[in-house]
Amino acid sequence: MPRPSKYPEQFRKDAVELVRNSDRPLRQVARDLGVNHETLRNWVKTAEKQAGQPSAVSGADQDELRTLRKRVAELEVEKEILRKAAAYFAKEMGR
């Protein structure tokens, strides 16, 4: 017998709705709610099964999403490097 959840049923339902209706990533929603992202992911999957809905993201979509997230991470690193370089050169020009 599975152990009872430490989160109330209404909280889980509200969290699933927030994931479905938000444009924020699941991890960010989980962080904002103070819930482990895998726990929230399981709630979403369970709700989809109960509603008879197929998984929202196909395998090809997940591959594309993974690729895009990797590219965003690379661009964020590049942006940070450029920001630091601009600050350095601005300081050098002021001397």
PDB file of C-alpha atoms in Angstrom:
ATOM      1  CA  MET A   1       0.000   0.000   0.000  1.00  0.00           C
ATOM      2  CA  PRO A   2       1.533   3.357  -1.000  1.00  0.00           C
ATOM      3  CA  ARG A   3       2.172   5.851   1.732  1.00  0.00           C
ATOM      4  CA  PRO A   4      -0.192   8.809   1.927  1.00  0.00           C
ATOM      5  CA  SER A   5       0.991  11.998   0.238  1.00  0.00           C
ATOM      6  CA  LYS A   6       2.208  14.833   2.411  1.00  0.00           C
ATOM      7  CA  TYR A   7       0.525  17.228  -0.035  1.00  0.00           C
ATOM      8  CA  PRO A   8      -3.256  17.737   0.038  1.00  0.00           C
ATOM      9  CA  GLU A   9      -5.199  16.558  -3.015  1.00  0.00           C
ATOM     10  CA  GLN A  10      -6.373  20.084  -3.837  1.00  0.00           C
ATOM     11  CA  PHE A  11      -2.774  21.357  -3.790  1.00  0.00           C
ATOM     12  CA  ARG A  12      -1.754  18.623  -6.255  1.00  0.00           C
ATOM     13  CA  LYS A  13      -4.670  19.435  -8.560  1.00  0.00           C
ATOM     14  CA  ASP A  14      -3.879  23.149  -8.441  1.00  0.00           C
ATOM     15  CA  ALA A  15      -0.199  22.453  -9.145  1.00  0.00           C
ATOM     16  CA  VAL A  16      -1.089  20.322 -12.191  1.00  0.00           C
ATOM     17  CA  GLU A  17      -3.374  23.062 -13.508  1.00  0.00           C
ATOM     18  CA  LEU A  18      -0.635  25.627 -12.994  1.00  0.00           C
ATOM     19  CA  VAL A  19       1.765  23.505 -15.077  1.00  0.00           C
ATOM     20  CA  ARG A  20      -0.814  23.047 -17.826  1.00  0.00           C
ATOM     21  CA  ASN A  21      -1.842  26.716 -18.000  1.00  0.00           C
ATOM     22  CA  SER A  22       1.538  28.357 -17.431  1.00  0.00           C
ATOM     23  CA  ASP A  23       4.176  29.168 -19.997  1.00  0.00           C
ATOM     24  CA  ARG A  24       6.859  28.558 -17.358  1.00  0.00           C
ATOM     25  CA  PRO A  25       8.866  25.312 -17.386  1.00  0.00           C
ATOM     26  CA  LEU A  26       7.752  22.541 -15.058  1.00  0.00           C
ATOM     27  CA  ARG A  27      10.987  22.830 -13.061  1.00  0.00           C
ATOM     28  CA  GLN A  28      10.349  26.519 -12.369  1.00  0.00           C
ATOM     29  CA  VAL A  29       6.752  25.866 -11.295  1.00  0.00           C
ATOM     30  CA  ALA A  30       7.981  23.098  -8.991  1.00  0.00           C
ATOM     31  CA  ARG A  31      10.652  25.383  -7.514  1.00  0.00           C
ATOM     32  CA  ASP A  32       8.091  28.162  -6.958  1.00  0.00           C
ATOM     33  CA  LEU A  33       5.764  25.737  -5.177  1.00  0.00           C
ATOM     34  CA  GLY A  34       8.528  24.138  -3.106  1.00  0.00           C
ATOM     35  CA  VAL A  35       7.966  20.703  -4.635  1.00  0.00           C
ATOM     36  CA  ASN A  36      10.493  18.356  -6.211  1.00  0.00           C
ATOM     37  CA  HIS A  37      10.224  18.614 -10.012  1.00  0.00           C
ATOM     38  CA  GLU A  38       9.944  14.822 -10.394  1.00  0.00           C
ATOM     39  CA  THR A  39       7.093  14.762  -7.900  1.00  0.00           C
ATOM     40  CA  LEU A  40       5.257  17.413  -9.900  1.00  0.00           C
ATOM     41  CA  ARG A  41       6.001  15.571 -13.157  1.00  0.00           C
ATOM     42  CA  ASN A  42       4.475  12.419 -11.662  1.00  0.00           C
ATOM     43  CA  TRP A  43       1.365  14.354 -10.639  1.00  0.00           C
ATOM     44  CA  VAL A  44       0.982  15.660 -14.190  1.00  0.00           C
ATOM     45  CA  LYS A  45       1.413  12.172 -15.685  1.00  0.00           C
ATOM     46  CA  THR A  46      -1.088  10.711 -13.226  1.00  0.00           C
ATOM     47  CA  ALA A  47      -3.616  13.433 -14.039  1.00  0.00           C
ATOM     48  CA  GLU A  48      -3.169  12.790 -17.780  1.00  0.00           C
ATOM     49  CA  LYS A  49      -3.752   9.062 -17.296  1.00  0.00           C
ATOM     50  CA  GLN A  50      -6.852   9.700 -15.215  1.00  0.00           C
ATOM     51  CA  ALA A  51      -8.196  12.110 -17.825  1.00  0.00           C
ATOM     52  CA  GLY A  52      -7.359   9.676 -20.616  1.00  0.00           C
ATOM     53  CA  GLN A  53      -5.147  12.226 -22.314  1.00  0.00           C
ATOM     54  CA  PRO A  54      -2.015  11.166 -24.142  1.00  0.00           C
ATOM     55  CA  SER A  55       1.284  12.519 -22.922  1.00  0.00           C
ATOM     56  CA  ALA A  56       1.520  16.168 -23.905  1.00  0.00           C
ATOM     57  CA  VAL A  57       4.968  15.825 -25.484  1.00  0.00           C
ATOM     58  CA  SER A  58       5.966  13.193 -28.047  1.00  0.00           C
ATOM     59  CA  GLY A  59       9.434  11.659 -28.304  1.00  0.00           C
ATOM     60  CA  ALA A  60      10.407  13.880 -31.243  1.00  0.00           C
ATOM     61  CA  ASP A  61       9.128  16.936 -29.396  1.00  0.00           C
ATOM     62  CA  GLN A  62      11.128  15.965 -26.321  1.00  0.00           C
ATOM     63  CA  ASP A  63      14.283  15.650 -28.441  1.00  0.00           C
ATOM     64  CA  GLU A  64      13.678  19.069 -29.937  1.00  0.00           C
ATOM     65  CA  LEU A  65      12.934  20.532 -26.510  1.00  0.00           C
ATOM     66  CA  ARG A  66      16.143  19.038 -25.097  1.00  0.00           C
ATOM     67  CA  THR A  67      18.137  20.478 -28.028  1.00  0.00           C
ATOM     68  CA  LEU A  68      16.553  23.907 -27.647  1.00  0.00           C
ATOM     69  CA  ARG A  69      17.144  23.996 -23.902  1.00  0.00           C
ATOM     70  CA  LYS A  70      20.786  23.094 -24.474  1.00  0.00           C
ATOM     71  CA  ARG A  71      21.081  25.922 -27.032  1.00  0.00           C
ATOM     72  CA  VAL A  72      19.456  28.396 -24.623  1.00  0.00           C
ATOM     73  CA  ALA A  73      21.955  27.393 -21.933  1.00  0.00           C
ATOM     74  CA  GLU A  74      24.830  27.960 -24.389  1.00  0.00           C
ATOM     75  CA  LEU A  75      23.462  31.369 -25.364  1.00  0.00           C
ATOM     76  CA  GLU A  76      23.090  32.370 -21.718  1.00  0.00           C
ATOM     77  CA  VAL A  77      26.745  31.505 -21.097  1.00  0.00           C
ATOM     78  CA  GLU A  78      27.780  33.487 -24.177  1.00  0.00           C
ATOM     79  CA  LYS A  79      25.693  36.448 -23.025  1.00  0.00           C
ATOM     80  CA  GLU A  80      27.319  36.375 -19.598  1.00  0.00           C
ATOM     81  CA  ILE A  81      30.810  36.312 -21.159  1.00  0.00           C
ATOM     82  CA  LEU A  82      29.949  39.265 -23.391  1.00  0.00           C
ATOM     83  CA  ARG A  83      28.461  41.182 -20.457  1.00  0.00           C
ATOM     84  CA  LYS A  84      31.655  40.696 -18.451  1.00  0.00           C
ATOM     85  CA  ALA A  85      33.819  41.661 -21.437  1.00  0.00           C
ATOM     86  CA  ALA A  86      31.795  44.832 -22.005  1.00  0.00           C
ATOM     87  CA  ALA A  87      32.150  45.780 -18.336  1.00  0.00           C
ATOM     88  CA  TYR A  88      35.895  45.124 -18.467  1.00  0.00           C
ATOM     89  CA  PHE A  89      36.433  47.220 -21.578  1.00  0.00           C
ATOM     90  CA  ALA A  90      34.226  50.019 -20.265  1.00  0.00           C
ATOM     91  CA  LYS A  91      36.372  50.120 -17.136  1.00  0.00           C
ATOM     92  CA  GLU A  92      39.572  50.095 -19.232  1.00  0.00           C
ATOM     93  CA  MET A  93      38.299  52.993 -21.368  1.00  0.00           C
ATOM     94  CA  GLY A  94      37.607  55.023 -18.240  1.00  0.00           C
ATOM     95  CA  ARG A  95      41.243  54.938 -17.079  1.00  0.00           C
TER      96      ARG A  95
END
